[in-house]
Coordinates of C-alpha atoms and ligand atoms in Angstrom, one line a residue:
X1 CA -82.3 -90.0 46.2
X2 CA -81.7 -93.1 48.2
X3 CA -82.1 -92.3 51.5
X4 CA -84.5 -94.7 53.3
X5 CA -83.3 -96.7 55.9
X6 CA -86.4 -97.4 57.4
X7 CA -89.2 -100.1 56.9
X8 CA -89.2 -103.3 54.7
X9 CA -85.5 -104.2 53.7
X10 CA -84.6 -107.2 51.5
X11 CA -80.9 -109.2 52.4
X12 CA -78.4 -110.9 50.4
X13 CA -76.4 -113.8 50.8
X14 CA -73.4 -114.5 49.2
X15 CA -72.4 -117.4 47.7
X16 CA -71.1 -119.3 50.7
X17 CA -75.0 -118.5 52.9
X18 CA -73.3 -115.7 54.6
X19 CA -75.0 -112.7 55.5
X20 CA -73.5 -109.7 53.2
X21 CA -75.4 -107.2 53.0
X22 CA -78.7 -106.0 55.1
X23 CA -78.9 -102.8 55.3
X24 CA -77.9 -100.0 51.9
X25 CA -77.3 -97.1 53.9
X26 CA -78.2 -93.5 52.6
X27 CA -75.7 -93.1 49.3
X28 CA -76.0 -96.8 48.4
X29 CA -79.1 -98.3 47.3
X30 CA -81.9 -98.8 49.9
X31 CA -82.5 -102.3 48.1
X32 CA -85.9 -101.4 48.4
X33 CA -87.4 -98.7 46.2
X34 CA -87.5 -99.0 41.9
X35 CA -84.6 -97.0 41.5
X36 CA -82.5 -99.7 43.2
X37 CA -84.5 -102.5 42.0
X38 CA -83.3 -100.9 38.6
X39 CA -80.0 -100.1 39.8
X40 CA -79.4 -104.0 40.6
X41 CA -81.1 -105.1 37.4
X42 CA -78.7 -102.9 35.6
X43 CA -75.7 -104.2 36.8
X44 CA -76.5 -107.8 37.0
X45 CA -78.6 -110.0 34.9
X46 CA -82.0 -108.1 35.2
X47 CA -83.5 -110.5 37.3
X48 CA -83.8 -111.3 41.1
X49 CA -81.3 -113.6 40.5
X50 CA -78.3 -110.9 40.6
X51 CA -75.6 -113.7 39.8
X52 CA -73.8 -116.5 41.2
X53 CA -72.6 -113.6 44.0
X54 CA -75.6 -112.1 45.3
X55 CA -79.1 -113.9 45.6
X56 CA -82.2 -111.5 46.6
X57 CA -83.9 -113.1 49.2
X58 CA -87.5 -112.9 51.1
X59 CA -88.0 -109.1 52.5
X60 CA -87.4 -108.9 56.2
X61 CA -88.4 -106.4 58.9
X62 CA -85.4 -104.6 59.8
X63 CA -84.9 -104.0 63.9
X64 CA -85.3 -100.1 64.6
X65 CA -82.2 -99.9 66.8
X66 CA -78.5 -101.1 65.5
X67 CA -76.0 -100.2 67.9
X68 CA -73.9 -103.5 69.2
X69 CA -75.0 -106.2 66.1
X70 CA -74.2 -104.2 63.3
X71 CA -74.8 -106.5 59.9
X72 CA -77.7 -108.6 61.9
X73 CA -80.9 -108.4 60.9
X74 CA -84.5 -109.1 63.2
X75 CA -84.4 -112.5 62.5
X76 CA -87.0 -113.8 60.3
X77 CA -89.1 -117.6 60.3
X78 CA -87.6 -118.7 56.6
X79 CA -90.1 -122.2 55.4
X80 CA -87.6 -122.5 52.2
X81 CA -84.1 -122.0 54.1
X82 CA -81.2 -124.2 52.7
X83 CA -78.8 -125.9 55.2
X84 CA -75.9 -123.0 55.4
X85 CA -78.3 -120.6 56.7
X86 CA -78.2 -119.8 59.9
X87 CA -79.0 -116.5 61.0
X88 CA -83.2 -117.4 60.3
X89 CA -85.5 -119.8 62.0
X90 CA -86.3 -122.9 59.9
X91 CA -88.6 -124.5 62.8
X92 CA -89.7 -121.6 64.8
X93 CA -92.5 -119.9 63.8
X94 CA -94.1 -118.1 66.9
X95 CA -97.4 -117.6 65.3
X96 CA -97.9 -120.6 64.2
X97 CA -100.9 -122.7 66.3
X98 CA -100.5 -126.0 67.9
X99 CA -102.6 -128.2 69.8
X100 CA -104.7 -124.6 70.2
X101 CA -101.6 -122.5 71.3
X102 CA -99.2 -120.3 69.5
X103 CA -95.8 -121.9 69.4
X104 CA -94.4 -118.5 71.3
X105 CA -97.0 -119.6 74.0
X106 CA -96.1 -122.7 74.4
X107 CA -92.1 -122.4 74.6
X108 CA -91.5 -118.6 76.2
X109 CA -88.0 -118.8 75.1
X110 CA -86.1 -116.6 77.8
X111 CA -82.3 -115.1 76.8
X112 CA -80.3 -115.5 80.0
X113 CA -78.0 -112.3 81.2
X114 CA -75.2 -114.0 82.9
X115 CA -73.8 -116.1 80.1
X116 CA -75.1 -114.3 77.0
X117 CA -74.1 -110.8 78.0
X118 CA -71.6 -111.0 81.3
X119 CA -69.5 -114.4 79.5
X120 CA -66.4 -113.6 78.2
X121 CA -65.2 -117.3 77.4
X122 CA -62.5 -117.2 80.9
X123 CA -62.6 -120.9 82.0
X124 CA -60.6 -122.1 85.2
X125 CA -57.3 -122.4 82.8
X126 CA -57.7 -119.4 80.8
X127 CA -58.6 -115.7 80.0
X128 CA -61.2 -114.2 78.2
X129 CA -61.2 -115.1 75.1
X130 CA -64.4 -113.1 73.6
X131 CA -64.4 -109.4 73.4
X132 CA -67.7 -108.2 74.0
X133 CA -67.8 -104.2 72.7
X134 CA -70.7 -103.6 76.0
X135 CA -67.9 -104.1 78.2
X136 CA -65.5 -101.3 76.7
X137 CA -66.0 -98.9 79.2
X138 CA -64.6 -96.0 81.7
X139 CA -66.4 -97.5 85.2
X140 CA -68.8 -100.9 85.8
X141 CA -71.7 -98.6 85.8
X142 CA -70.8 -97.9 82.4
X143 CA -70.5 -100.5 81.0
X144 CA -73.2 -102.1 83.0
X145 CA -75.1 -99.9 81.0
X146 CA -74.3 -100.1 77.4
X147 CA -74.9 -104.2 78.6
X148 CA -78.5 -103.5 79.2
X149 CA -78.8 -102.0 75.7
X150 CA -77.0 -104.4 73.6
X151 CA -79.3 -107.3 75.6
X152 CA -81.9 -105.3 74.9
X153 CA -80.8 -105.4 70.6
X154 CA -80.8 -108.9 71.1
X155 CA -83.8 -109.6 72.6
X156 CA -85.8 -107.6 69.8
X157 CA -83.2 -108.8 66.8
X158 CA -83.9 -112.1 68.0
X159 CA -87.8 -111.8 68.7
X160 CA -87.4 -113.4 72.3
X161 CA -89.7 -112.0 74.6
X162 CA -88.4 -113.2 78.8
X163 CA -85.1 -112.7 79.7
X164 CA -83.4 -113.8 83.4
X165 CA -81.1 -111.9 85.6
X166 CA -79.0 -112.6 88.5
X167 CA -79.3 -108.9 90.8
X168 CA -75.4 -108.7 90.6
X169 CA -75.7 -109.8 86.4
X170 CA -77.2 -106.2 85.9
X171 CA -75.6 -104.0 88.2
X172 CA -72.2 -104.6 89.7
X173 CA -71.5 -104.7 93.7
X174 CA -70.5 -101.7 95.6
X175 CA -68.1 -101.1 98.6
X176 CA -71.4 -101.3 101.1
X177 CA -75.0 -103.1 100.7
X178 CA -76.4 -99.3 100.5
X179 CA -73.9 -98.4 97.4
X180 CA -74.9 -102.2 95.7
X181 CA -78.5 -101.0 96.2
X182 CA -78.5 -97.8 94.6
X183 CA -76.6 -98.8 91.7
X184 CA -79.4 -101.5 91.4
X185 CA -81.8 -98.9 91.8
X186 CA -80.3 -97.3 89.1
X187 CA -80.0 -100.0 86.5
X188 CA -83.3 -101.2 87.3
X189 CA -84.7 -97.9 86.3
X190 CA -82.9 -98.1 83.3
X191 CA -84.3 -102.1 82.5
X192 CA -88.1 -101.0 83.1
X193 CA -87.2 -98.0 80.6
X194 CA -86.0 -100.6 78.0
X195 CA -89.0 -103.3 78.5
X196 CA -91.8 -100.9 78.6
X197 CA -90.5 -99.9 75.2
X198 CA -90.0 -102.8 73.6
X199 CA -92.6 -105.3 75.6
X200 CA -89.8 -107.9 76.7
X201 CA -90.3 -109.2 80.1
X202 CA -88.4 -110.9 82.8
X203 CA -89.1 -114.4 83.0
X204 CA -87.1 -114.6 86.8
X205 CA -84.5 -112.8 88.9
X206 CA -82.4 -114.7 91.1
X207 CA -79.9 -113.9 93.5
X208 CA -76.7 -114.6 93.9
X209 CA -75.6 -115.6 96.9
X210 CA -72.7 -117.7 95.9
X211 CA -70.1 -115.7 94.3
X212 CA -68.9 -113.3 96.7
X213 CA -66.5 -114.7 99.1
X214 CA -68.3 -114.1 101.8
X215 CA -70.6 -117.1 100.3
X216 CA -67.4 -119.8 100.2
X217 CA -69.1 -121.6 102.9
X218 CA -73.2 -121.1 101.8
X219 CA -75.2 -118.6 102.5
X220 CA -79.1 -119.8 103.7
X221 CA -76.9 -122.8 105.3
X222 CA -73.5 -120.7 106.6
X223 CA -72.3 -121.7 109.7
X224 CA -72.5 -118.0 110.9
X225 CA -75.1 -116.4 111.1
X226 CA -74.0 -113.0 109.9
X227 CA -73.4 -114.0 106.5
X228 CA -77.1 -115.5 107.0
X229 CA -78.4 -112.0 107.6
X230 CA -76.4 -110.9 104.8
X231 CA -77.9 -112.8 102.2
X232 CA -81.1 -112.2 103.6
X233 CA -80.8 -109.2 103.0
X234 CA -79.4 -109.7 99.7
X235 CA -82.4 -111.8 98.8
X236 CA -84.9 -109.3 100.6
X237 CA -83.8 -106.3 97.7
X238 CA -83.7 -109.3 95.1
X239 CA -87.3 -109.7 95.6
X240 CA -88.2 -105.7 95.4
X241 CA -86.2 -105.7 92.1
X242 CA -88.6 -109.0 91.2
X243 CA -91.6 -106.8 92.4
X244 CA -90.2 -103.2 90.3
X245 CA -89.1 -105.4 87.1
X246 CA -92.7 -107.6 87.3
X247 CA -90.9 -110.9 86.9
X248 CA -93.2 -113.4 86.3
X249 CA -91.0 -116.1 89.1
X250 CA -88.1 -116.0 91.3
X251 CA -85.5 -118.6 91.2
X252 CA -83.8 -119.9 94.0
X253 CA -80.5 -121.9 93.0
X254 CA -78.3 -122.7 96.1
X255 CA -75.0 -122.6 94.4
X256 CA -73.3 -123.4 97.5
X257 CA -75.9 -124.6 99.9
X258 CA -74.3 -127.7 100.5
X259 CA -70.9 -129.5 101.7
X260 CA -67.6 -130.2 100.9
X261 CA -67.2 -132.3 104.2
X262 CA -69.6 -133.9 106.2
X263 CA -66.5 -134.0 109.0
X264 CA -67.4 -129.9 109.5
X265 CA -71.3 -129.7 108.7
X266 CA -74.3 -129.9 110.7
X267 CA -76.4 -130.7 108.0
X268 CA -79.6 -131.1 110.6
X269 CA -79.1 -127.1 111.2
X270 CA -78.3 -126.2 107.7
X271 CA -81.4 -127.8 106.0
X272 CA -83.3 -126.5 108.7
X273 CA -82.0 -122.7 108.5
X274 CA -82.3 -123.0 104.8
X275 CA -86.3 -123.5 105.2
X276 CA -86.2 -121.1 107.3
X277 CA -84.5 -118.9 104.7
X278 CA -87.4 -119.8 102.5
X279 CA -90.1 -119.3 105.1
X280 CA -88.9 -115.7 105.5
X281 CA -89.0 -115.1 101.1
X282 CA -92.4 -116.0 101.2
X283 CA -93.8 -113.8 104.2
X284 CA -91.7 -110.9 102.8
X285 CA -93.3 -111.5 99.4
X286 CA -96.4 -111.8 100.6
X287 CA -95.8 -107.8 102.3
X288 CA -95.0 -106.6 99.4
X289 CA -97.7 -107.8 96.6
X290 CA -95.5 -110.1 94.8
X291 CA -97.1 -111.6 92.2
X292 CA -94.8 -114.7 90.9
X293 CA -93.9 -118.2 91.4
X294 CA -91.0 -119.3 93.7
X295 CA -88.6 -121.5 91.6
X296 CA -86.0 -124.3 93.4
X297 CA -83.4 -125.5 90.7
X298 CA -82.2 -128.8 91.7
X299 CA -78.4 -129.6 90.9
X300 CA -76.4 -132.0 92.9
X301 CA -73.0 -130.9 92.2
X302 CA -70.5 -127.8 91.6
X303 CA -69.9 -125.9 93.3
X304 CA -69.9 -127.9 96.4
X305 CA -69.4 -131.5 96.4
X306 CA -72.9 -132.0 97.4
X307 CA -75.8 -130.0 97.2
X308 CA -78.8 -130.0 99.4
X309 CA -80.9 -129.3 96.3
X310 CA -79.4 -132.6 94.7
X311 CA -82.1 -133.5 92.4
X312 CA -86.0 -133.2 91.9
X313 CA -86.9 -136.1 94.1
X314 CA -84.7 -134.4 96.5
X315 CA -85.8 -131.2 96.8
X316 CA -89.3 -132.5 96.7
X317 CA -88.6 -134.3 100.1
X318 CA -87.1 -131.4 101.5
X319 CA -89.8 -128.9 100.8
X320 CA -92.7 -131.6 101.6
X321 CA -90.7 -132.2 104.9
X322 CA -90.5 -128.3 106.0
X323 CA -94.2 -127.7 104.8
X324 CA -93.4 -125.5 101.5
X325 CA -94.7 -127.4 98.7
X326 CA -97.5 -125.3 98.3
X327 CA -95.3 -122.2 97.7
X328 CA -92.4 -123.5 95.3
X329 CA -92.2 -125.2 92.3
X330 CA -88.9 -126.6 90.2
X331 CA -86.9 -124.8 87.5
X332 CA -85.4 -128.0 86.4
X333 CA -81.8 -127.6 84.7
X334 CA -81.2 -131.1 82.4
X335 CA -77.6 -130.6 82.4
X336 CA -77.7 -130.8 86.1
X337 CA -80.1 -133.7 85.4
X338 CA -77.5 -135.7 83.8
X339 CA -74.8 -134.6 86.2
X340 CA -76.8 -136.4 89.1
X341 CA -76.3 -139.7 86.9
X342 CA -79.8 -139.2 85.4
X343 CA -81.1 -139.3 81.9
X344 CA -81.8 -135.7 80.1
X345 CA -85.0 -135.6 80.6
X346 CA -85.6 -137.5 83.9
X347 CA -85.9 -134.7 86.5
X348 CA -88.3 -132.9 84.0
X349 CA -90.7 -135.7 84.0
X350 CA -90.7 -136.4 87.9
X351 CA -91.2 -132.7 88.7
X352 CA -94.2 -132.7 86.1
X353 CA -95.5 -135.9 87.9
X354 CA -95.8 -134.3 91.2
X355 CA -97.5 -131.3 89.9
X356 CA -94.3 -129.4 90.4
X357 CA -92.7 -128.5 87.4
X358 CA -92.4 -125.1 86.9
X359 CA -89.9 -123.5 84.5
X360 CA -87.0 -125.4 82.7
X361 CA -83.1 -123.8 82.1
X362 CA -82.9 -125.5 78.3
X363 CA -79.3 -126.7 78.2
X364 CA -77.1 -129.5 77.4
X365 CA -74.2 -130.8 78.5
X366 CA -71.5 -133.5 77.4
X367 CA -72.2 -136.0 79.5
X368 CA -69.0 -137.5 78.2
X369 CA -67.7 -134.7 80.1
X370 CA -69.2 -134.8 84.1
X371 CA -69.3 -131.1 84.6
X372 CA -71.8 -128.2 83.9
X373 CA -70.8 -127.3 80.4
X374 CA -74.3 -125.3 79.6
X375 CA -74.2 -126.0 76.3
X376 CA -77.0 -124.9 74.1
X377 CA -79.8 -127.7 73.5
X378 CA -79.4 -129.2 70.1
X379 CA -80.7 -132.3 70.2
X380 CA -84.1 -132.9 68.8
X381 CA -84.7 -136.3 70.8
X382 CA -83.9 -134.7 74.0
X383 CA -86.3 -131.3 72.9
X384 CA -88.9 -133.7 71.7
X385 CA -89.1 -135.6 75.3
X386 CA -88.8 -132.5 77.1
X387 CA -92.1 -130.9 75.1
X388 CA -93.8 -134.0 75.3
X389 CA -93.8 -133.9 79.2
X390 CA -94.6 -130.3 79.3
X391 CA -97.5 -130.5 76.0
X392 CA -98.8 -133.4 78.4
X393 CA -99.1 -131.1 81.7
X394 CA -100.6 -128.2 80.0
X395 CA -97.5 -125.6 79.4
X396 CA -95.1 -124.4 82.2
X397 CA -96.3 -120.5 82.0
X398 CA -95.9 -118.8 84.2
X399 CA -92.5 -120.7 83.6
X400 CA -90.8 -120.6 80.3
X401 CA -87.5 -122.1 78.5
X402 CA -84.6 -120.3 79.7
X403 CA -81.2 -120.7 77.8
X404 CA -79.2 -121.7 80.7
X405 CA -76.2 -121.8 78.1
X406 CA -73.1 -120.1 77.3
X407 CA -71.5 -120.3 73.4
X408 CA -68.4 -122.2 73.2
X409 CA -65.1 -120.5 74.4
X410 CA -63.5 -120.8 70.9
X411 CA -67.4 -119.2 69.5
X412 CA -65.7 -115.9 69.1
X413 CA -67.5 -113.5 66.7
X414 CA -70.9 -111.7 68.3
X415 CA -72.3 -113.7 65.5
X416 CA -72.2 -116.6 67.6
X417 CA -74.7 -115.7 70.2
X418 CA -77.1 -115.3 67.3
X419 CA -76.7 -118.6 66.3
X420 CA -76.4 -120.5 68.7
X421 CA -79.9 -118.9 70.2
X422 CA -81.3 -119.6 67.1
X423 CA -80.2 -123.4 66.7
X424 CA -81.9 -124.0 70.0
X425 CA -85.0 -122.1 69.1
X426 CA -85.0 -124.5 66.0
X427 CA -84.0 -127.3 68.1
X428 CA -87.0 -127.1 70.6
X429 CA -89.7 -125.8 68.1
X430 CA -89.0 -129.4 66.1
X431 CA -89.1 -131.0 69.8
X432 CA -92.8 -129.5 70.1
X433 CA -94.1 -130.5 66.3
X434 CA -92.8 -134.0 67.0
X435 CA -94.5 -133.8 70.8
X436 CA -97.6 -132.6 69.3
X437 CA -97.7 -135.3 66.7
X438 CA -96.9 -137.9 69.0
X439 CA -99.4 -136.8 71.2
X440 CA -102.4 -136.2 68.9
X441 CA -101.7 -139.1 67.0
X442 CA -101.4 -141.5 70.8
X443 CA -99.9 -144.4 69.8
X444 CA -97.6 -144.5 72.6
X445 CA -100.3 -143.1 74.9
X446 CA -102.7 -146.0 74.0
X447 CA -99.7 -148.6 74.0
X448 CA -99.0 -147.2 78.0
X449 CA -102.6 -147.3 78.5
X450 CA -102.6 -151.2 77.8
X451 CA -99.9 -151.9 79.7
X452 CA -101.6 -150.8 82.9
X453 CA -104.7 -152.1 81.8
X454 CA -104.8 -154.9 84.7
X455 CA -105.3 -152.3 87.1
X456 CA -108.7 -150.9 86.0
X457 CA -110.4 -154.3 86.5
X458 CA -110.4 -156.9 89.7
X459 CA -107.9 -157.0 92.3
X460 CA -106.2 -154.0 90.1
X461 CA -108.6 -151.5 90.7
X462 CA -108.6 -152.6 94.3
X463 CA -104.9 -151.3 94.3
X464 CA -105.5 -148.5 92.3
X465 CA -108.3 -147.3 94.6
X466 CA -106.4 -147.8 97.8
X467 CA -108.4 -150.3 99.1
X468 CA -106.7 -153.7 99.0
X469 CA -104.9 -155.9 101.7
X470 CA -102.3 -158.0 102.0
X471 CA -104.4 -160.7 102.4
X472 CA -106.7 -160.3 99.8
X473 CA -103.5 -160.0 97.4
X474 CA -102.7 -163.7 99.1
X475 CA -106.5 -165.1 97.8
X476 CA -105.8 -163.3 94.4
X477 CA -102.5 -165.2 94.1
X478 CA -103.6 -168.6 95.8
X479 CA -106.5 -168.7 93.2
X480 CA -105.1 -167.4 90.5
X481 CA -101.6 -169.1 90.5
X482 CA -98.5 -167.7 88.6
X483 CA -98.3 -164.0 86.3
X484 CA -98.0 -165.0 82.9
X485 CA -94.7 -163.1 81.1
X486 CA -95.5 -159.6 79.3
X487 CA -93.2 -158.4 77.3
X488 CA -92.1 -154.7 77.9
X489 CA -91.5 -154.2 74.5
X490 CA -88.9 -151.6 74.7
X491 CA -87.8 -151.5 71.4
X492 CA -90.9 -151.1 70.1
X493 CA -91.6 -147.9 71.9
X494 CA -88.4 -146.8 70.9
X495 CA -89.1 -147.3 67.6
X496 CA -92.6 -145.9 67.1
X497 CA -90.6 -142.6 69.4
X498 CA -88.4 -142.4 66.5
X499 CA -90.5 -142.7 63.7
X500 CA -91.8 -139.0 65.1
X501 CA -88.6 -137.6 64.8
Ligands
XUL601 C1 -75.8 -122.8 87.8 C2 -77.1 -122.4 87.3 C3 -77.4 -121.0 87.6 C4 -78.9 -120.8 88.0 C5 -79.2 -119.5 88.5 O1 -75.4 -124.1 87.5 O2 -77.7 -123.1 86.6 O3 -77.1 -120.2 86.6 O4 -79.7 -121.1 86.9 O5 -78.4 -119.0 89.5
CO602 CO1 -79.6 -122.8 85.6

């Protein structure tokens, strides 16, 4: 009799909000059909309501494939959700059109590999304190493998369409650069398999070119130049794996392109070898019909006690001064934002500024703290003035928002990663209805536009234009006499900000 297990399912939640039952496998009601509609009724009060236990909620689509999240359902947009329930989207509703866009078009939520599928919770003091049943397994190949599939679950359950990769996230390192490149080979056969057949995309590769030891001292900007032709060549399969997996950008984060004493560094050569670094990604991409956007991702600490790539304004200089501005844009990180004693959003709204914002990592950190925690963004004022800035410059595709963030150490149960993906889903989706709404409705716009207003008239527009001297600021002044005070009226921006959250 009740054997479907396929199609529309209905879920339950108990009495506490927590997920019970999704799924009636074959020998147990379906949930679906009359017979177990009659089945409930008959054991409980004949209603949908099947007591204070069990409470029959919307249908859902069930994800085809259940191999690693057992018990966790596609998850669906729920408009009447209470407060305990967490494994739907109250905000997100990817279909939904604002400002002319779909709200999936104008976030392009990406699921990052490293933390989300290679974490295990091991901090500097500690061991792994999350067992992850992907990395149960004979050899790292294997395991490597049952990885790729259980990201893959994810990304479908959870309806996110871009993931990122470091090369060594999805295939581990071999004894020689040939063995490391065959067992990419390998697992990148395996990733195209997977996203032709469920349509999920890479939003970027990277490389990395930090962790190995052969790295402790940089690798664009190592004093020898043999590790430099290593991680050229590194980076050189890096961007064939880009090419074969059609990301749609290629970060660059120098994780230890920096120093940790000026005493031992030539930082003339360094900066200088690192362009060159650069100039050599772009001619290669250009041989081999790359099609993406060249990401730099500013940070201005950690690993190294400074980083060349400190901040935007930074790495803005240095790619104006070596002649690259045309070719790279910025995948701004905000918890690196705060780390270089700026304000969240900061870095995202100077990059946007200069035309070269191109991709953000969406995290937080505790900047009670002063490291990079890559916690998952949760706060709605910080999403808000992030969507604001990118609503205001037209989107970030080809760029998207990547969860640069890693659950909690103590954030044990696979459970976790679900929820904390979908909190900051929620968390930015309220962001962009409250950056729309400020937006369409302008107030602040048309309160900034006043301020400023003295430079569209007069001696103003002079400066505006380019076209005024010194002197002819010295007549304005001699006969016009003092400024009069104007208020900046902080609090009254901050105010009308918050009435939009
Ligand atoms: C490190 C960091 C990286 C880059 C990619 O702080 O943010 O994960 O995003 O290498
Ligand atoms: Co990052």
């Amino acid at each position: 009799m009740l054997s479907s297990t396929t199609g529309i399912k209905k879920y339950y939640f108990d009495k506490n909000k927590k997920l019970l039952v999704f799924c009636w496998i074959p020998a147990t009601p379906c949930g679906r059909c009359d017979d177990c509609i009659a089945f409930f009724r008959s054991k409980r009060s004949g209603s949908d309501d099947f007591g204070p236990d069990l409470k029959l909620l919307k249908p859902i689509e069930m994800a085809t494939e259940t191999q690693f999240f057992a018990g966790i359902p596609k998850i669906p947009y729920v408009l009447d959700a209470e407060g305990g329930d967490v494994l739907c989207f109250k905000h997100y509703n990817a279909e939904e059109v604002l400002m002319g866009r779909r709200m999936e078009d104008w976030l392009r939520f990406s699921v990052c590999y490293w933390h989300t599928f290679c974490g295990t919770g091991a901090d500097p003091f500690g061991l792994q304190t999350q067992r992850r049943p992907w990395n149960e397994g004979t050899t790292p190949m294997e395991c490597a493998k049952k990885r790729l599939h259980a990201a893959f679950e994810f990304f479908n359950k959870l309806g996110v369409k871009y993931y990122t990769l470091h090369d060594r996230d999805l295939s581990p390192e071999g004894m020689t650069l040939d063995e490391t490149n065959r067992n990419l080979d390998e697992m990148t056969d395996l990733a195209l398999e997977l996203q032709n057949k469920t349509g999920v995309k890479v939003l970027w590769v990277t490389c990395n070119l930090f962790a190995h030891s052969r790295y402790m001292n940089g690798a664009a900007t190592n004093p020898d130049s043999h590790v430099f032709a290593y991680a050229g060549a590194q980076l050189k399969k890096g961007l064939d794996v880009a090419k074969k997996l059609g990301a749609e950008n290629f970060v660059f984060w120098g994780g230890r392109e920096g120093y940790n004493s000026i005493l031992n560094t030539n930082v003339a050569a360094e900066l200088k070898h690192m362009a060159n670094f650069f100039k050599m990604a772009i001619k290669y991409k250009e041989k081999i019909g790359l099609q993406c956007q060249f990401l730099i991702e500013p940070k201005p600490k950690e690993p190294c006690k400074h980083q060349y790539d400190y901040d935007a304004m930074s790495v803005i200089g240095f790619l104006k001064h070596f002649g690259l501005e045309g070719d790279f844009k910025l995948n701004i990180e905000p918890n690196h934002t705060t780390l270089a004693g700026h304000s969240y959003e900061h870095d995202v709204v100077m990059a946007s500024v200069f035309g070269m914002l191109g991709s953000v990592d969406s995290n937080t950190g505790s900047p009670d703290l002063g490291w990079d925690t890559d916690q998952f963004p949760m706060d709605i004022r910080n999403t808000t003035m992030v969507m604001k800035t990118v609503v205001e410059q037209g989107g970030l595709q080809p760029g998207g928002l990547n969860f640069d963030a890693k659950v909690r150490r103590e954030s044990t149960d696979l459970e976790d990663l679900f929820i904390a993906h979908i909190g900051a889903m929620d968390a930015f989706a309220r962001g962009l209805r409250n950056a729309v709404s400020i937006i369409e409705e302008g107030v602040i716009a048309s309160m900034v536009k006043e301020r400023y207003m003295s430079f569209s008239r007069g001696i103003g527009q002079k400066v505006e234009d380019g076209t005024a001297s010194l002197e002819e600021l010295e007549d304005y002044v001699i006969q016009n006499g003092e400024a009069k005070v104007t208020s900046g009226k902080q609090e009254k921006y901050e105010t009308v900000f918050n009435h939009y959250m």
